[in-house]
XYZ file of C-alpha atoms in Angstrom:
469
model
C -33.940 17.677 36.548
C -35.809 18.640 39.733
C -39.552 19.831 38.620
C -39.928 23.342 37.185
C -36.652 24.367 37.692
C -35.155 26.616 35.125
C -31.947 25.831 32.773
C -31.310 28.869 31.040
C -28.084 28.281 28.545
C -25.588 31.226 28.222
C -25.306 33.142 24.920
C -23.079 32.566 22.116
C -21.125 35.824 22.925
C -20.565 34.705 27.058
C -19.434 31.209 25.951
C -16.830 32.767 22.983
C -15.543 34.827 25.302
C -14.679 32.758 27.984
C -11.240 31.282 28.346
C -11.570 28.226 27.975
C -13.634 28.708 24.393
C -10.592 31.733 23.762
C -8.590 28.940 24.260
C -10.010 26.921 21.545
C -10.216 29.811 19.139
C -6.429 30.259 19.196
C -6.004 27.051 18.550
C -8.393 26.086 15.635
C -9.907 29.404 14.768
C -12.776 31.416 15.094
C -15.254 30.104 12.462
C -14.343 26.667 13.742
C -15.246 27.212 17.219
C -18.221 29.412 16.658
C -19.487 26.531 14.693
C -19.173 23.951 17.366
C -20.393 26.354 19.894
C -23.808 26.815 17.888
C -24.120 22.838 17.185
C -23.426 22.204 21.187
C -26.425 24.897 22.162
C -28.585 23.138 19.453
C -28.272 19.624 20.948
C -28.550 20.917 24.597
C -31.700 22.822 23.144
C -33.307 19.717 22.326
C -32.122 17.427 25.604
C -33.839 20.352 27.538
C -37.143 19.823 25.663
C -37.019 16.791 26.569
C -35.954 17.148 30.620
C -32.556 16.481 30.614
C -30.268 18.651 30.782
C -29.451 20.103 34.562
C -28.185 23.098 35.284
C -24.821 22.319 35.597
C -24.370 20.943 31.722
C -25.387 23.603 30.728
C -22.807 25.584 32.290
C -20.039 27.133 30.227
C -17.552 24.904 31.703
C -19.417 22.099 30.435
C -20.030 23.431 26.678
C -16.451 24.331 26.355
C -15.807 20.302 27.666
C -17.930 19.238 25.106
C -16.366 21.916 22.484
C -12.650 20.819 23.487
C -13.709 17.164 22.925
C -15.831 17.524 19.531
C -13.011 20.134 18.256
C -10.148 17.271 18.491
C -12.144 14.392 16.963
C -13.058 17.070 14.399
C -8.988 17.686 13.830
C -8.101 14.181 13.813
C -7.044 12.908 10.798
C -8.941 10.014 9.105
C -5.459 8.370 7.840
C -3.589 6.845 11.046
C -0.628 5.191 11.688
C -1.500 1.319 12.834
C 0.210 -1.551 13.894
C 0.287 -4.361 11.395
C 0.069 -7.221 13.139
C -1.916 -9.413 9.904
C 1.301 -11.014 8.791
C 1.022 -9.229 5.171
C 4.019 -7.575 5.023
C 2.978 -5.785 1.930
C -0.899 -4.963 2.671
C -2.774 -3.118 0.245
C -5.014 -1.857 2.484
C -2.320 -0.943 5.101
C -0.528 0.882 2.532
C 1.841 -1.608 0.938
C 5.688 -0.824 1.173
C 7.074 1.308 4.365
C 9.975 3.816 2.956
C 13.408 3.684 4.071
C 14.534 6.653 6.169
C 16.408 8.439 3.326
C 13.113 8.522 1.555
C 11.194 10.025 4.415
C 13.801 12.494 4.801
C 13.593 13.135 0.996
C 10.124 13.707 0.830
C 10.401 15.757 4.338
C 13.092 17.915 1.977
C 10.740 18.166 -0.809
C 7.497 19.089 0.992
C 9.631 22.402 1.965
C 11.440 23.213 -0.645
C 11.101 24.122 -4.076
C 12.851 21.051 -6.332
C 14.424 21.467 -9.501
C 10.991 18.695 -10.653
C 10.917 19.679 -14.638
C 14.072 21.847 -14.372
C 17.278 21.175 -15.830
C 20.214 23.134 -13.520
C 22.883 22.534 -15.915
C 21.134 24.175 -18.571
C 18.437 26.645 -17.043
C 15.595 24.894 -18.967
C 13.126 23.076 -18.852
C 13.979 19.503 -17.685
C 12.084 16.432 -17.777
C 10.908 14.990 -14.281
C 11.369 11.116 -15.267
C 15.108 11.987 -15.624
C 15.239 11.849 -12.204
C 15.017 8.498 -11.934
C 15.642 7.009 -15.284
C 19.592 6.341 -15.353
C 19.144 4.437 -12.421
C 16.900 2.654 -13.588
C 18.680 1.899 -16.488
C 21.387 1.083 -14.262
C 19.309 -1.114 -11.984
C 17.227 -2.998 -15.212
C 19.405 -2.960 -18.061
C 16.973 -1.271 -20.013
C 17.323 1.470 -22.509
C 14.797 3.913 -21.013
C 12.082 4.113 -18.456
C 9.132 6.354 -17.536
C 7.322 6.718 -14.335
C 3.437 7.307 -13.769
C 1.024 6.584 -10.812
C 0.622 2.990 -10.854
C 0.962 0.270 -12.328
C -2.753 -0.641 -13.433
C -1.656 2.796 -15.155
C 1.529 1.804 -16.836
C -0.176 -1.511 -18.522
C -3.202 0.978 -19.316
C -0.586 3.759 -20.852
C 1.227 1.254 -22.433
C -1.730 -0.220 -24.345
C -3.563 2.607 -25.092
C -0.035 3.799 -27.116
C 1.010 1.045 -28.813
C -2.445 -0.679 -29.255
C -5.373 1.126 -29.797
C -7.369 0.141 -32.054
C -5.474 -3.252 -32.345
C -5.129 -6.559 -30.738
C -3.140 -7.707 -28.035
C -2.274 -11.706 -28.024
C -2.489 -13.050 -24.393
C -2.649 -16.197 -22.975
C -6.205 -17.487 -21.299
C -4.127 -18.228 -17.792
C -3.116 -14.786 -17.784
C -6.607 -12.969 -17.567
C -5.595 -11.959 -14.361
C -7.910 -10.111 -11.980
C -6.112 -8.204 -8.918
C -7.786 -6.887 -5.489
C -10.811 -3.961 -6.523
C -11.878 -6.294 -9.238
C -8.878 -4.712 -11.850
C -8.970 -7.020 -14.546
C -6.875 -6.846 -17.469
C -9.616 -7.535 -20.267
C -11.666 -4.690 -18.584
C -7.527 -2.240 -18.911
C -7.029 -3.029 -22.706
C -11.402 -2.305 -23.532
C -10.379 0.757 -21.545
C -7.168 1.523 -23.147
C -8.540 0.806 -26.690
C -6.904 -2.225 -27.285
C -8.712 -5.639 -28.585
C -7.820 -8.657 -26.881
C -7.240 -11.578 -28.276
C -7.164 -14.576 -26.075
C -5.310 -17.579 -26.860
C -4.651 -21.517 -25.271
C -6.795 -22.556 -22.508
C -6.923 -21.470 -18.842
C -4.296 -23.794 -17.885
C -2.282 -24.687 -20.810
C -1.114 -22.200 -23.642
C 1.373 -23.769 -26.129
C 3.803 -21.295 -28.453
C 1.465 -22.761 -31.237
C -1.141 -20.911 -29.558
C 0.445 -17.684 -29.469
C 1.372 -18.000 -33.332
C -2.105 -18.346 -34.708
C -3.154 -15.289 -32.836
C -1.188 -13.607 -34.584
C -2.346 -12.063 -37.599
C -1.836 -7.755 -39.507
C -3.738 -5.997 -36.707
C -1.465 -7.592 -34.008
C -0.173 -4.974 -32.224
C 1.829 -6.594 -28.929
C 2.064 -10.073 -27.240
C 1.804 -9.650 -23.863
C 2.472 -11.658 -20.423
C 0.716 -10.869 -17.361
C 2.623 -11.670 -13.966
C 0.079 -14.059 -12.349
C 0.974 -12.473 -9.372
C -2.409 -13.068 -6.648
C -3.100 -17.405 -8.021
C -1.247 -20.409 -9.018
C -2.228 -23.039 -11.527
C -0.815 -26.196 -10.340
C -1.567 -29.638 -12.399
C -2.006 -30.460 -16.087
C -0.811 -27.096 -16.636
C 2.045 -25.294 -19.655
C 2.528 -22.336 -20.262
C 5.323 -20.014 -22.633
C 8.353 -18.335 -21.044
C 9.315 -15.077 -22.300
C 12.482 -16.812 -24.348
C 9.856 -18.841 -26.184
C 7.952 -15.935 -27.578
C 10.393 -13.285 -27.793
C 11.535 -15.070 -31.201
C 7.741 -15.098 -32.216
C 7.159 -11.489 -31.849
C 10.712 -10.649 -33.512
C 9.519 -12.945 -36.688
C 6.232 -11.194 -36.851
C 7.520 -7.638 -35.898
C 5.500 -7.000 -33.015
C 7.130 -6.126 -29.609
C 6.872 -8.256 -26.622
C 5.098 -6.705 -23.204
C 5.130 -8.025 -19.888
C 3.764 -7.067 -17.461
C 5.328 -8.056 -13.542
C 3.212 -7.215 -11.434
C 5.333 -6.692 -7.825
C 8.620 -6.209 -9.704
C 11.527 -7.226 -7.858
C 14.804 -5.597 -8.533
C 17.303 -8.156 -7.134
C 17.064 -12.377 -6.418
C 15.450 -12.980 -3.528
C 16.980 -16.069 -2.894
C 20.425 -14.637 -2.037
C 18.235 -13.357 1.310
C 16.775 -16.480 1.718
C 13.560 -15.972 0.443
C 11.607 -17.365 -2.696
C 13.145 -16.402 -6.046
C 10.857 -14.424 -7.906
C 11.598 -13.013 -11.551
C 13.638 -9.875 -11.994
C 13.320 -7.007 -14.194
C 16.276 -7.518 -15.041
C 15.962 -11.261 -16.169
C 12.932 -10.206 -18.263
C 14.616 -7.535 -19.947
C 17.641 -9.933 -20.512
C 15.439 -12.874 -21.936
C 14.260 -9.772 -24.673
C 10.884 -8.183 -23.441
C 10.755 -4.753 -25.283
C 8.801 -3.163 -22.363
C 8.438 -4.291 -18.704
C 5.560 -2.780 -16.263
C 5.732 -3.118 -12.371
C 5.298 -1.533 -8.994
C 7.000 0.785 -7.151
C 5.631 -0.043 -3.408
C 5.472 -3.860 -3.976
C 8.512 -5.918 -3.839
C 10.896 -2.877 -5.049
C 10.365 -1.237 -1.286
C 9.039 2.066 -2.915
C 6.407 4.644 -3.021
C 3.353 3.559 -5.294
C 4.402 4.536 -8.355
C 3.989 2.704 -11.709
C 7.042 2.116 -13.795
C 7.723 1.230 -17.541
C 11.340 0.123 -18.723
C 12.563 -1.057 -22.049
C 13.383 -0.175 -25.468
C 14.123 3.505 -26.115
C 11.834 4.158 -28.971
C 8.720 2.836 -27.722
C 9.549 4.416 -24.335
C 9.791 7.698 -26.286
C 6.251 7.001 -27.785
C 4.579 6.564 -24.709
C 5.925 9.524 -23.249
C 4.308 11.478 -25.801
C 0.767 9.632 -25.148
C -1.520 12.671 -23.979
C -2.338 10.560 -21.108
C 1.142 10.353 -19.661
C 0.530 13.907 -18.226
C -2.597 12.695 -16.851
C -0.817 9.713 -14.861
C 2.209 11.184 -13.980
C 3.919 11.130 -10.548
C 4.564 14.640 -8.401
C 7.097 15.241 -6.635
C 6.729 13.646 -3.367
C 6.718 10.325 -5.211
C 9.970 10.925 -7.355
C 11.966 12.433 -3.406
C 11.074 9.096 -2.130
C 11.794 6.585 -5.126
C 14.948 7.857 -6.094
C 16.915 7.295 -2.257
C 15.203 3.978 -2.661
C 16.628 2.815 -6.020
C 19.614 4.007 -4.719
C 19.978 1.419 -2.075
C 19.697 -1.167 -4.832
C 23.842 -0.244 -6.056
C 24.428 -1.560 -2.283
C 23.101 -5.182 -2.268
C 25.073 -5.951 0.868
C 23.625 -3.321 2.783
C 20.180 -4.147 1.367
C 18.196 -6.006 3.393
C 19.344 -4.104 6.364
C 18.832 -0.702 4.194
C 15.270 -1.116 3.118
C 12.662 -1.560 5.249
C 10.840 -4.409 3.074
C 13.220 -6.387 2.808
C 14.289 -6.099 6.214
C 10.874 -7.133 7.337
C 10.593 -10.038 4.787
C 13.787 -11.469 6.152
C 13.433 -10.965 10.198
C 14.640 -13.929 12.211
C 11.619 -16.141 13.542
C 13.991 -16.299 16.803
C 13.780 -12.099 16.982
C 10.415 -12.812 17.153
C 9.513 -15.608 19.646
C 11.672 -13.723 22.185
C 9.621 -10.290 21.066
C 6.754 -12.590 21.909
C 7.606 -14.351 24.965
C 8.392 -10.600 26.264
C 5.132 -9.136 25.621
C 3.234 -12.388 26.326
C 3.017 -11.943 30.122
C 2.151 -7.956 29.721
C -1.487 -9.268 27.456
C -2.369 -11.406 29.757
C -2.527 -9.413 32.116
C -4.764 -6.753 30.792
C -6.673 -9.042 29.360
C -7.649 -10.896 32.172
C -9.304 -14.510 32.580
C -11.118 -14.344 30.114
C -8.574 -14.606 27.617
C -5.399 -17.365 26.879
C -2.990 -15.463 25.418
C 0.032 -18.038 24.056
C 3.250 -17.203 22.355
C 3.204 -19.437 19.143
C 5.001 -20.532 15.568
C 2.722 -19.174 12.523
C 3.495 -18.370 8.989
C 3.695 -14.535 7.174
C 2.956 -14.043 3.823
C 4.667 -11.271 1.285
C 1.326 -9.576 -0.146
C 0.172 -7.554 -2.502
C 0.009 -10.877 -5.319
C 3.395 -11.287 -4.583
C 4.551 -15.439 -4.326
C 1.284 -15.926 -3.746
C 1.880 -19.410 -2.432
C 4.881 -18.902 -0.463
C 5.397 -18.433 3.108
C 7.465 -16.600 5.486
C 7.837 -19.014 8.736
C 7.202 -16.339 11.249
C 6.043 -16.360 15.194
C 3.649 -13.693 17.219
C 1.197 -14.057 20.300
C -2.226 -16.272 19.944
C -5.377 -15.037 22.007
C -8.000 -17.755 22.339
C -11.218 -17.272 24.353
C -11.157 -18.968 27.998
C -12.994 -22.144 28.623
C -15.865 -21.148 30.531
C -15.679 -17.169 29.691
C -19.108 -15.933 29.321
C -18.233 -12.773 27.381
C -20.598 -13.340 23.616
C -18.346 -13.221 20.292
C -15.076 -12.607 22.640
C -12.338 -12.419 19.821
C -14.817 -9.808 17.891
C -14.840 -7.649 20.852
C -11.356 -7.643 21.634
C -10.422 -7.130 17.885
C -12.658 -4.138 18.125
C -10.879 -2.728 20.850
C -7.480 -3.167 19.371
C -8.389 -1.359 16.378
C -9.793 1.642 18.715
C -6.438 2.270 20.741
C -4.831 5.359 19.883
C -2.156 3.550 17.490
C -4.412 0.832 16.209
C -3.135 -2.669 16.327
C -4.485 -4.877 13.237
C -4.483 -8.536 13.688
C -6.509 -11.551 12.188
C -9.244 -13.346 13.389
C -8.746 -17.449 11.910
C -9.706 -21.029 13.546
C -11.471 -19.435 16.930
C -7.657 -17.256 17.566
C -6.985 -13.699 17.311
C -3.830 -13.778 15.648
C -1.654 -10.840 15.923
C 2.114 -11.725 14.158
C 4.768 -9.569 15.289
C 6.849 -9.840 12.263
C 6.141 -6.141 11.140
C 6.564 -4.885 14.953
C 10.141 -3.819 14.720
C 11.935 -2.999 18.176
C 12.015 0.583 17.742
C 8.529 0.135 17.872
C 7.916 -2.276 20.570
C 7.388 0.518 23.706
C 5.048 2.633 21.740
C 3.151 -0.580 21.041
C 3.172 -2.143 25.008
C 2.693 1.036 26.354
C -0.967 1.462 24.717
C -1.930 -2.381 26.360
C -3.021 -0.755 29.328
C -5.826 0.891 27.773
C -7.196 -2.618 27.045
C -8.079 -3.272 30.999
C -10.433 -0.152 31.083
């Protein structure tokens, strides 16, 4: 600013009433925009203390830039779509399952309707909102009943604090599980009420073990899904056909709990059996807790099936209200359960298991196509290379196995002087308008294009450009 000139900044009342800043009030209101006006005129305030501001920022053009600009960051919303790129199919922190598009029409439906949620249309009275769901689950379990709350650290904690409070719980040492946010199940039953009692050792429990924990304040024996580990070795531990006959002998019901909980066999698609519902209700577990948004393909949801009485008895657990699921989550689960009476159709149907079971070939030529397009923005200072790697379910699920997959490699030039290269450009993918989510592992930027799905392939080359600015 040129020496003892004047910047004078316009009043609140000439800047509102421009059109530009009329403009802005249409669009996000009055209040809004009167706010931003006053916290733009504060910082200019300050910058012309301090000899910089010229006359031309401070010229109502130039406020209502700066009011424009602040106004959309201000209006956009924290939780963004992304690209997963990380090879997790099932990310918790990417939101686990993506819904099929019957569910996102149902919960399109339900966010602008009234639904019949705790209303019984045959009758005209009041209904109850896990009947929604429950026959097909029934259907799809072989259970006798089922209930629905909001997860299923939930269910297990519902469950216990029902049938167990004030009583102990047998469960094997190898089954202390301890899932991402540091949930572990010792810390569920303290919470729930419940008194464990461990039994065997961390990697071998025998049915001997389970039968001297047993004693008159037994309440449940309980399996935990070791869903996010394996225990390979010296190991042995009790399958549910084992201790069922226990539990019967003492009169104590059998609880498992699943963890992902898949719905069909996994290895009629090809990929890695893992234990059904179904199966566990058939080898006699009285109650069975999973997932909705894990393997099943759903919303997160927690879900209980088994026998009909102690279904009933949880259902009248106080607490049940507290965890129960609205009815966004019941629009979108039900279309998904659905898709389970058509296991044909399934793994083109729902988007999970469509994902889990793309072609490694779909995506090496995915690869090869956007290879070129990279490299290009990215310059010499980058190798981008179109290469094999492996995918992995997620969320604890087959913790071990792997999904052969294939996706696009970025490795820092030889000779590039740019300082931490791969951090930088992982930065700047996760700052593009759709944000693409990769890996960083063994000096490469991995980004696997198994979740990149070819509706969405344009949307996600068209955004590379931005990379070259």
């Amino acid at each position: 600013m040129t020496t003892g000139q004047t910047v004078r900044l316009p009043s609140v009342d000439r800047i509102l009433g421009d059109a530009a800043c009329l403009a802005l009030i249409a669009h996000y209101g009055r209040v809004q925009t009167l706010a931003c006006a006053r916290a733009v005129l504060a910082e200019l305030r300050t910058a012309m203390l301090a000899g910089a501001v010229c006359e031309e920022g401070a010229s109502i053009a130039a406020i209502a830039a700066q009011m424009d600009e602040r106004l959309q960051a201000q209006a956009r919303p924290q939780l963004r779509a992304i690209f997963n790129l990380t090879g997790t199919v099932l990310h918790t922190n990417l939101g686990r399952a993506l819904l099929p598009d019957t569910a996102v029409q149902a919960v399109v439906e339900a966010l602008q309707w009234p639904m019949n949620l705790e209303f019984d249309l045959e009758t005209g009275k009041r209904g109850d909102r896990d009947d929604l769901v429950e026959e097909l689950l029934r259907e799809l379990t072989g259970a006798e009943a089922a209930t629905i709350v909001n997860n299923n650290a939930a269910a297990v904690l519902l469950m216990l604090n029902t049938l167990a409070q004030n009583k102990e719980v047998v469960v094997s040492r190898g089954e202390l599980v301890e899932i991402g946010g540091a949930f572990r199940i010792p810390d569920v039953m303290t919470r729930a009420g419940a008194v464990l009692r461990e039994v065997g050792s961390t990697n071998r429990t025998h049915l001997a073990d389970y039968a001297h924990g047993v004693n008159e304040n037994t309440a449940l024996l309980m399996k935990v899904h070791c869903s996010n580990y394996a225990i390979t070795g010296f190991t042995k531990s009790v399958e549910l056909d084992e201790l069922v006959p226990l539990a019967f002998k003492h009169g104590v019901p059998t609880a498992v709990d699943l963890g992902s909980g898949t719905l069909v066999d996994l290895a009629q698609y090809g990929l890695p059996h893992e234990t059904t519902v179904r199966e566990t209700i058939a080898a006699g577990a009285d109650l069975v807790t999973f997932s909705g948004d894990k393997l099943l393909g759903g919303p997160q949801c927690g879900v209980i099936v088994g026998r009909a009485d102690l279904i009933a008895k949880i259902k009248r657990n106080p607490l049940k209200r507290a965890l129960r699921v609205g009815k966004l989550t019941l629009a979108a689960l039900a279309p998904v359960l659905q898709l389970y009476r058509a296991p044909d159709l399934l793994a083109e149907r729902l988007t999970t298991l469509r994902l889990l079971t793309r072609p490694a070939a779909a995506m090496r030529t995915q690869a090869e196509t956007v290879l070129p397009l990279l490299q290009s923005v990215l310059g010499a200072d980058y190798v981008v290379t179109a290469e094999a790697m492996k995918s992995q379910i997620g969320s604890g699920a087959l913790p071990v196995d792997q999904l052969p997959s294939f996706g696009l490699c970025i490795r820092s030039a030889p000779g590039s002087r740019l300082s931490n290269p791969l951090g930088v450009l992982e930065q700047r993918l996760r700052a593009l308008p759709c944000p693409v989510i990769g890996r960083i592992g063994q000096d490469t930027l991995w980004l696997d294009l198994r979740c990149l799905e070819a509706a969405h392939e344009t949307a996600f080359t068209a955004q590379l450009a931005e990379l070259s600015a």
